[in-house]
């Protein structure tokens, strides 16, 4: 049986995700900064570190974004990875298998961040709503007592 509980002042709803254009603007700025720091510290000849950093950025942005922001976030991170983290800098190239794997990795990282955020927010909301309900007393009969 489903017991409906009205949301009151104590129970806050699940937080709303950030607007997609704001997530994409943050991905643009974050990817630019991350690739610039990568090129200064490590160099453009090792794109694996840039891919790992951009995947982490995509996952972190996925924590506050909608599902619809994931493809754009992955594409923006890939553009900076492909355009500036591998030689020749400033030239977009397409190497079939490598770039497909990079795009899939960035897209998966963004989706994993979004899914993780939804699960954590749903669990927290469930705990807030169930914490506000009355617990059965010793003399009351509840359907859970039969099991």
mmCIF file of N, CA, C and O in Angstrom, residues 29-87:
data_model
loop_
_atom_site.group_PDB
_atom_site.id
_atom_site.type_symbol
_atom_site.label_atom_id
_atom_site.label_comp_id
_atom_site.label_asym_id
_atom_site.label_seq_id
_atom_site.Cartn_x
_atom_site.Cartn_y
_atom_site.Cartn_z
ATOM 1 N N UNK A 29 34.590 27.394 -20.365
ATOM 2 C CA UNK A 29 35.649 28.040 -19.586
ATOM 3 C C UNK A 29 36.537 27.049 -18.855
ATOM 4 O O UNK A 29 37.764 27.202 -18.813
ATOM 5 N N UNK A 30 35.931 26.030 -18.280
ATOM 6 C CA UNK A 30 36.706 25.031 -17.545
ATOM 7 C C UNK A 30 37.618 24.225 -18.446
ATOM 8 O O UNK A 30 38.771 23.943 -18.105
ATOM 9 N N UNK A 31 37.115 23.829 -19.616
ATOM 10 C CA UNK A 31 37.936 23.067 -20.560
ATOM 11 C C UNK A 31 39.079 23.922 -21.090
ATOM 12 O O UNK A 31 40.210 23.444 -21.239
ATOM 13 N N UNK A 32 38.807 25.187 -21.375
ATOM 14 C CA UNK A 32 39.856 26.092 -21.838
ATOM 15 C C UNK A 32 40.950 26.229 -20.790
ATOM 16 O O UNK A 32 42.146 26.099 -21.097
ATOM 17 N N UNK A 33 40.555 26.454 -19.546
ATOM 18 C CA UNK A 33 41.529 26.591 -18.467
ATOM 19 C C UNK A 33 42.283 25.288 -18.224
ATOM 20 O O UNK A 33 43.512 25.291 -18.071
ATOM 21 N N UNK A 34 41.578 24.184 -18.229
ATOM 22 C CA UNK A 34 42.213 22.897 -17.955
ATOM 23 C C UNK A 34 43.216 22.511 -19.039
ATOM 24 O O UNK A 34 44.321 22.052 -18.736
ATOM 25 N N UNK A 35 42.866 22.722 -20.290
ATOM 26 C CA UNK A 35 43.783 22.389 -21.377
ATOM 27 C C UNK A 35 44.979 23.338 -21.384
ATOM 28 O O UNK A 35 46.116 22.915 -21.639
ATOM 29 N N UNK A 36 44.758 24.608 -21.051
ATOM 30 C CA UNK A 36 45.881 25.549 -20.980
ATOM 31 C C UNK A 36 46.854 25.152 -19.876
ATOM 32 O O UNK A 36 48.079 25.149 -20.085
ATOM 33 N N UNK A 37 46.336 24.799 -18.714
ATOM 34 C CA UNK A 37 47.204 24.353 -17.612
ATOM 35 C C UNK A 37 47.895 23.049 -17.983
ATOM 36 O O UNK A 37 49.086 22.859 -17.695
ATOM 37 N N UNK A 38 47.183 22.151 -18.646
ATOM 38 C CA UNK A 38 47.782 20.882 -19.077
ATOM 39 C C UNK A 38 48.944 21.132 -20.033
ATOM 40 O O UNK A 38 50.002 20.513 -19.918
ATOM 41 N N UNK A 39 48.753 22.023 -20.992
ATOM 42 C CA UNK A 39 49.815 22.300 -21.959
ATOM 43 C C UNK A 39 51.013 22.971 -21.298
ATOM 44 O O UNK A 39 52.153 22.741 -21.710
ATOM 45 N N UNK A 40 50.785 23.790 -20.275
ATOM 46 C CA UNK A 40 51.896 24.435 -19.579
ATOM 47 C C UNK A 40 52.674 23.454 -18.708
ATOM 48 O O UNK A 40 53.904 23.487 -18.667
ATOM 49 N N UNK A 41 51.977 22.596 -17.989
ATOM 50 C CA UNK A 41 52.631 21.714 -17.030
ATOM 51 C C UNK A 41 53.129 20.411 -17.643
ATOM 52 O O UNK A 41 54.228 19.952 -17.327
ATOM 53 N N UNK A 42 52.339 19.806 -18.505
ATOM 54 C CA UNK A 42 52.677 18.473 -19.021
ATOM 55 C C UNK A 42 53.127 18.537 -20.473
ATOM 56 O O UNK A 42 54.045 17.847 -20.874
ATOM 57 N N UNK A 43 52.453 19.350 -21.264
ATOM 58 C CA UNK A 43 52.788 19.454 -22.677
ATOM 59 C C UNK A 43 51.735 18.793 -23.541
ATOM 60 O O UNK A 43 50.989 17.926 -23.090
ATOM 61 N N UNK A 44 51.698 19.183 -24.813
ATOM 62 C CA UNK A 44 50.642 18.671 -25.693
ATOM 63 C C UNK A 44 50.900 17.265 -26.235
ATOM 64 O O UNK A 44 50.059 16.726 -26.937
ATOM 65 N N UNK A 45 52.031 16.668 -25.892
ATOM 66 C CA UNK A 45 52.338 15.351 -26.444
ATOM 67 C C UNK A 45 51.736 14.205 -25.635
ATOM 68 O O UNK A 45 51.909 13.047 -25.990
ATOM 69 N N UNK A 46 51.051 14.489 -24.533
ATOM 70 C CA UNK A 46 50.442 13.449 -23.688
ATOM 71 C C UNK A 46 48.964 13.763 -23.463
ATOM 72 O O UNK A 46 48.578 14.276 -22.421
ATOM 73 N N UNK A 47 48.108 13.445 -24.427
ATOM 74 C CA UNK A 47 46.699 13.808 -24.300
ATOM 75 C C UNK A 47 45.916 12.946 -23.306
ATOM 76 O O UNK A 47 44.786 13.279 -22.962
ATOM 77 N N UNK A 48 46.490 11.857 -22.826
ATOM 78 C CA UNK A 48 45.777 11.009 -21.868
ATOM 79 C C UNK A 48 45.455 11.739 -20.579
ATOM 80 O O UNK A 48 44.367 11.574 -20.009
ATOM 81 N N UNK A 49 46.388 12.563 -20.108
ATOM 82 C CA UNK A 49 46.142 13.331 -18.891
ATOM 83 C C UNK A 49 45.060 14.389 -19.117
ATOM 84 O O UNK A 49 44.241 14.651 -18.241
ATOM 85 N N UNK A 50 45.076 14.989 -20.297
ATOM 86 C CA UNK A 50 44.035 15.969 -20.620
ATOM 87 C C UNK A 50 42.669 15.295 -20.707
ATOM 88 O O UNK A 50 41.665 15.848 -20.242
ATOM 89 N N UNK A 51 42.621 14.104 -21.286
ATOM 90 C CA UNK A 51 41.361 13.361 -21.369
ATOM 91 C C UNK A 51 40.848 13.022 -19.969
ATOM 92 O O UNK A 51 39.657 13.172 -19.689
ATOM 93 N N UNK A 52 41.737 12.597 -19.088
ATOM 94 C CA UNK A 52 41.326 12.284 -17.714
ATOM 95 C C UNK A 52 40.814 13.530 -16.996
ATOM 96 O O UNK A 52 39.780 13.486 -16.308
ATOM 97 N N UNK A 53 41.508 14.630 -17.160
ATOM 98 C CA UNK A 53 41.072 15.871 -16.517
ATOM 99 C C UNK A 53 39.755 16.369 -17.071
ATOM 100 O O UNK A 53 38.870 16.811 -16.315
ATOM 101 N N UNK A 54 39.587 16.308 -18.385
ATOM 102 C CA UNK A 54 38.329 16.750 -18.983
ATOM 103 C C UNK A 54 37.176 15.803 -18.655
ATOM 104 O O UNK A 54 36.031 16.234 -18.512
ATOM 105 N N UNK A 55 37.468 14.521 -18.505
ATOM 106 C CA UNK A 55 36.427 13.572 -18.079
ATOM 107 C C UNK A 55 35.978 13.879 -16.655
ATOM 108 O O UNK A 55 34.785 13.819 -16.343
ATOM 109 N N UNK A 56 36.923 14.221 -15.798
ATOM 110 C CA UNK A 56 36.578 14.608 -14.428
ATOM 111 C C UNK A 56 35.759 15.896 -14.429
ATOM 112 O O UNK A 56 34.781 16.009 -13.690
ATOM 113 N N UNK A 57 36.134 16.847 -15.270
ATOM 114 C CA UNK A 57 35.362 18.088 -15.391
ATOM 115 C C UNK A 57 33.940 17.788 -15.877
ATOM 116 O O UNK A 57 32.974 18.326 -15.340
ATOM 117 N N UNK A 58 33.805 16.924 -16.879
ATOM 118 C CA UNK A 58 32.479 16.571 -17.394
ATOM 119 C C UNK A 58 31.637 15.882 -16.320
ATOM 120 O O UNK A 58 30.436 16.138 -16.201
ATOM 121 N N UNK A 59 32.255 15.014 -15.523
ATOM 122 C CA UNK A 59 31.516 14.341 -14.445
ATOM 123 C C UNK A 59 31.087 15.337 -13.371
ATOM 124 O O UNK A 59 29.962 15.264 -12.861
ATOM 125 N N UNK A 60 31.968 16.264 -13.030
ATOM 126 C CA UNK A 60 31.614 17.272 -12.020
ATOM 127 C C UNK A 60 30.507 18.189 -12.517
ATOM 128 O O UNK A 60 29.604 18.555 -11.758
ATOM 129 N N UNK A 61 30.567 18.553 -13.791
ATOM 130 C CA UNK A 61 29.485 19.370 -14.350
ATOM 131 C C UNK A 61 28.186 18.578 -14.448
ATOM 132 O O UNK A 61 27.100 19.139 -14.320
ATOM 133 N N UNK A 62 28.289 17.274 -14.652
ATOM 134 C CA UNK A 62 27.095 16.434 -14.694
ATOM 135 C C UNK A 62 26.379 16.362 -13.358
ATOM 136 O O UNK A 62 25.178 16.099 -13.310
ATOM 137 N N UNK A 63 27.089 16.621 -12.264
ATOM 138 C CA UNK A 63 26.470 16.568 -10.939
ATOM 139 C C UNK A 63 25.393 17.638 -10.762
ATOM 140 O O UNK A 63 24.492 17.479 -9.947
ATOM 141 N N UNK A 64 25.503 18.728 -11.499
ATOM 142 C CA UNK A 64 24.516 19.800 -11.322
ATOM 143 C C UNK A 64 23.725 20.079 -12.592
ATOM 144 O O UNK A 64 23.009 21.071 -12.661
ATOM 145 N N UNK A 65 23.826 19.219 -13.594
ATOM 146 C CA UNK A 65 23.212 19.489 -14.897
ATOM 147 C C UNK A 65 22.036 18.568 -15.176
ATOM 148 O O UNK A 65 21.840 17.560 -14.505
ATOM 149 N N UNK A 66 21.286 18.929 -16.205
ATOM 150 C CA UNK A 66 20.226 18.065 -16.715
ATOM 151 C C UNK A 66 20.827 17.025 -17.649
ATOM 152 O O UNK A 66 21.941 17.171 -18.128
ATOM 153 N N UNK A 67 20.057 15.980 -17.928
ATOM 154 C CA UNK A 67 20.529 14.962 -18.863
ATOM 155 C C UNK A 67 20.748 15.542 -20.261
ATOM 156 O O UNK A 67 21.623 15.095 -20.993
ATOM 157 N N UNK A 68 19.973 16.543 -20.618
ATOM 158 C CA UNK A 68 20.102 17.114 -21.954
ATOM 159 C C UNK A 68 21.386 17.894 -22.147
ATOM 160 O O UNK A 68 21.763 18.192 -23.278
ATOM 161 N N UNK A 69 22.084 18.229 -21.076
ATOM 162 C CA UNK A 69 23.344 18.969 -21.175
ATOM 163 C C UNK A 69 24.532 18.046 -21.439
ATOM 164 O O UNK A 69 25.601 18.526 -21.807
ATOM 165 N N UNK A 70 24.369 16.755 -21.273
ATOM 166 C CA UNK A 70 25.492 15.821 -21.391
ATOM 167 C C UNK A 70 26.138 15.808 -22.781
ATOM 168 O O UNK A 70 27.368 15.879 -22.874
ATOM 169 N N UNK A 71 25.376 15.732 -23.879
ATOM 170 C CA UNK A 71 26.051 15.710 -25.181
ATOM 171 C C UNK A 71 26.826 16.988 -25.486
ATOM 172 O O UNK A 71 27.938 16.937 -26.006
ATOM 173 N N UNK A 72 26.258 18.129 -25.139
ATOM 174 C CA UNK A 72 26.954 19.394 -25.375
ATOM 175 C C UNK A 72 28.192 19.547 -24.522
ATOM 176 O O UNK A 72 29.222 20.061 -24.982
ATOM 177 N N UNK A 73 28.111 19.103 -23.276
ATOM 178 C CA UNK A 73 29.273 19.154 -22.394
ATOM 179 C C UNK A 73 30.393 18.282 -22.942
ATOM 180 O O UNK A 73 31.556 18.701 -22.995
ATOM 181 N N UNK A 74 30.050 17.074 -23.373
ATOM 182 C CA UNK A 74 31.060 16.176 -23.941
ATOM 183 C C UNK A 74 31.661 16.761 -25.207
ATOM 184 O O UNK A 74 32.883 16.695 -25.419
ATOM 185 N N UNK A 75 30.841 17.355 -26.056
ATOM 186 C CA UNK A 75 31.331 17.926 -27.308
ATOM 187 C C UNK A 75 32.253 19.118 -27.059
ATOM 188 O O UNK A 75 33.302 19.243 -27.702
ATOM 189 N N UNK A 76 31.889 19.988 -26.129
ATOM 190 C CA UNK A 76 32.756 21.126 -25.818
ATOM 191 C C UNK A 76 34.103 20.670 -25.261
ATOM 192 O O UNK A 76 35.154 21.187 -25.647
ATOM 193 N N UNK A 77 34.075 19.696 -24.370
ATOM 194 C CA UNK A 77 35.339 19.178 -23.824
ATOM 195 C C UNK A 77 36.168 18.522 -24.919
ATOM 196 O O UNK A 77 37.394 18.694 -24.976
ATOM 197 N N UNK A 78 35.510 17.802 -25.832
ATOM 198 C CA UNK A 78 36.246 17.152 -26.925
ATOM 199 C C UNK A 78 36.854 18.179 -27.871
ATOM 200 O O UNK A 78 37.969 17.986 -28.366
ATOM 201 N N UNK A 79 36.137 19.265 -28.127
ATOM 202 C CA UNK A 79 36.675 20.305 -29.014
ATOM 203 C C UNK A 79 37.976 20.883 -28.465
ATOM 204 O O UNK A 79 38.938 21.083 -29.206
ATOM 205 N N UNK A 80 38.018 21.142 -27.174
ATOM 206 C CA UNK A 80 39.252 21.659 -26.583
ATOM 207 C C UNK A 80 40.329 20.586 -26.523
ATOM 208 O O UNK A 80 41.515 20.879 -26.723
ATOM 209 N N UNK A 81 39.937 19.356 -26.259
ATOM 210 C CA UNK A 81 40.902 18.259 -26.241
ATOM 211 C C UNK A 81 41.509 18.063 -27.618
ATOM 212 O O UNK A 81 42.731 17.968 -27.767
ATOM 213 N N UNK A 82 40.684 18.021 -28.637
ATOM 214 C CA UNK A 82 41.155 17.776 -29.992
ATOM 215 C C UNK A 82 41.852 18.997 -30.576
ATOM 216 O O UNK A 82 42.823 18.870 -31.314
ATOM 217 N N UNK A 83 41.356 20.181 -30.263
ATOM 218 C CA UNK A 83 41.908 21.378 -30.872
ATOM 219 C C UNK A 83 43.187 21.890 -30.243
ATOM 220 O O UNK A 83 44.033 22.457 -30.933
ATOM 221 N N UNK A 84 43.360 21.687 -28.937
ATOM 222 C CA UNK A 84 44.484 22.325 -28.262
ATOM 223 C C UNK A 84 45.350 21.395 -27.425
ATOM 224 O O UNK A 84 46.435 21.781 -27.010
ATOM 225 N N UNK A 85 44.893 20.181 -27.124
ATOM 226 C CA UNK A 85 45.681 19.298 -26.261
ATOM 227 C C UNK A 85 46.526 18.305 -27.050
ATOM 228 O O UNK A 85 47.321 17.590 -26.463
ATOM 229 N N UNK A 86 46.342 18.242 -28.364
ATOM 230 C CA UNK A 86 47.164 17.354 -29.191
ATOM 231 C C UNK A 86 47.770 18.179 -30.322
ATOM 232 O O UNK A 86 47.165 19.138 -30.800
ATOM 233 N N UNK A 87 48.979 17.845 -30.754
ATOM 234 C CA UNK A 87 49.589 18.593 -31.868
ATOM 235 C C UNK A 87 48.892 18.264 -33.178
ATOM 236 O O UNK A 87 48.429 17.143 -33.347
#
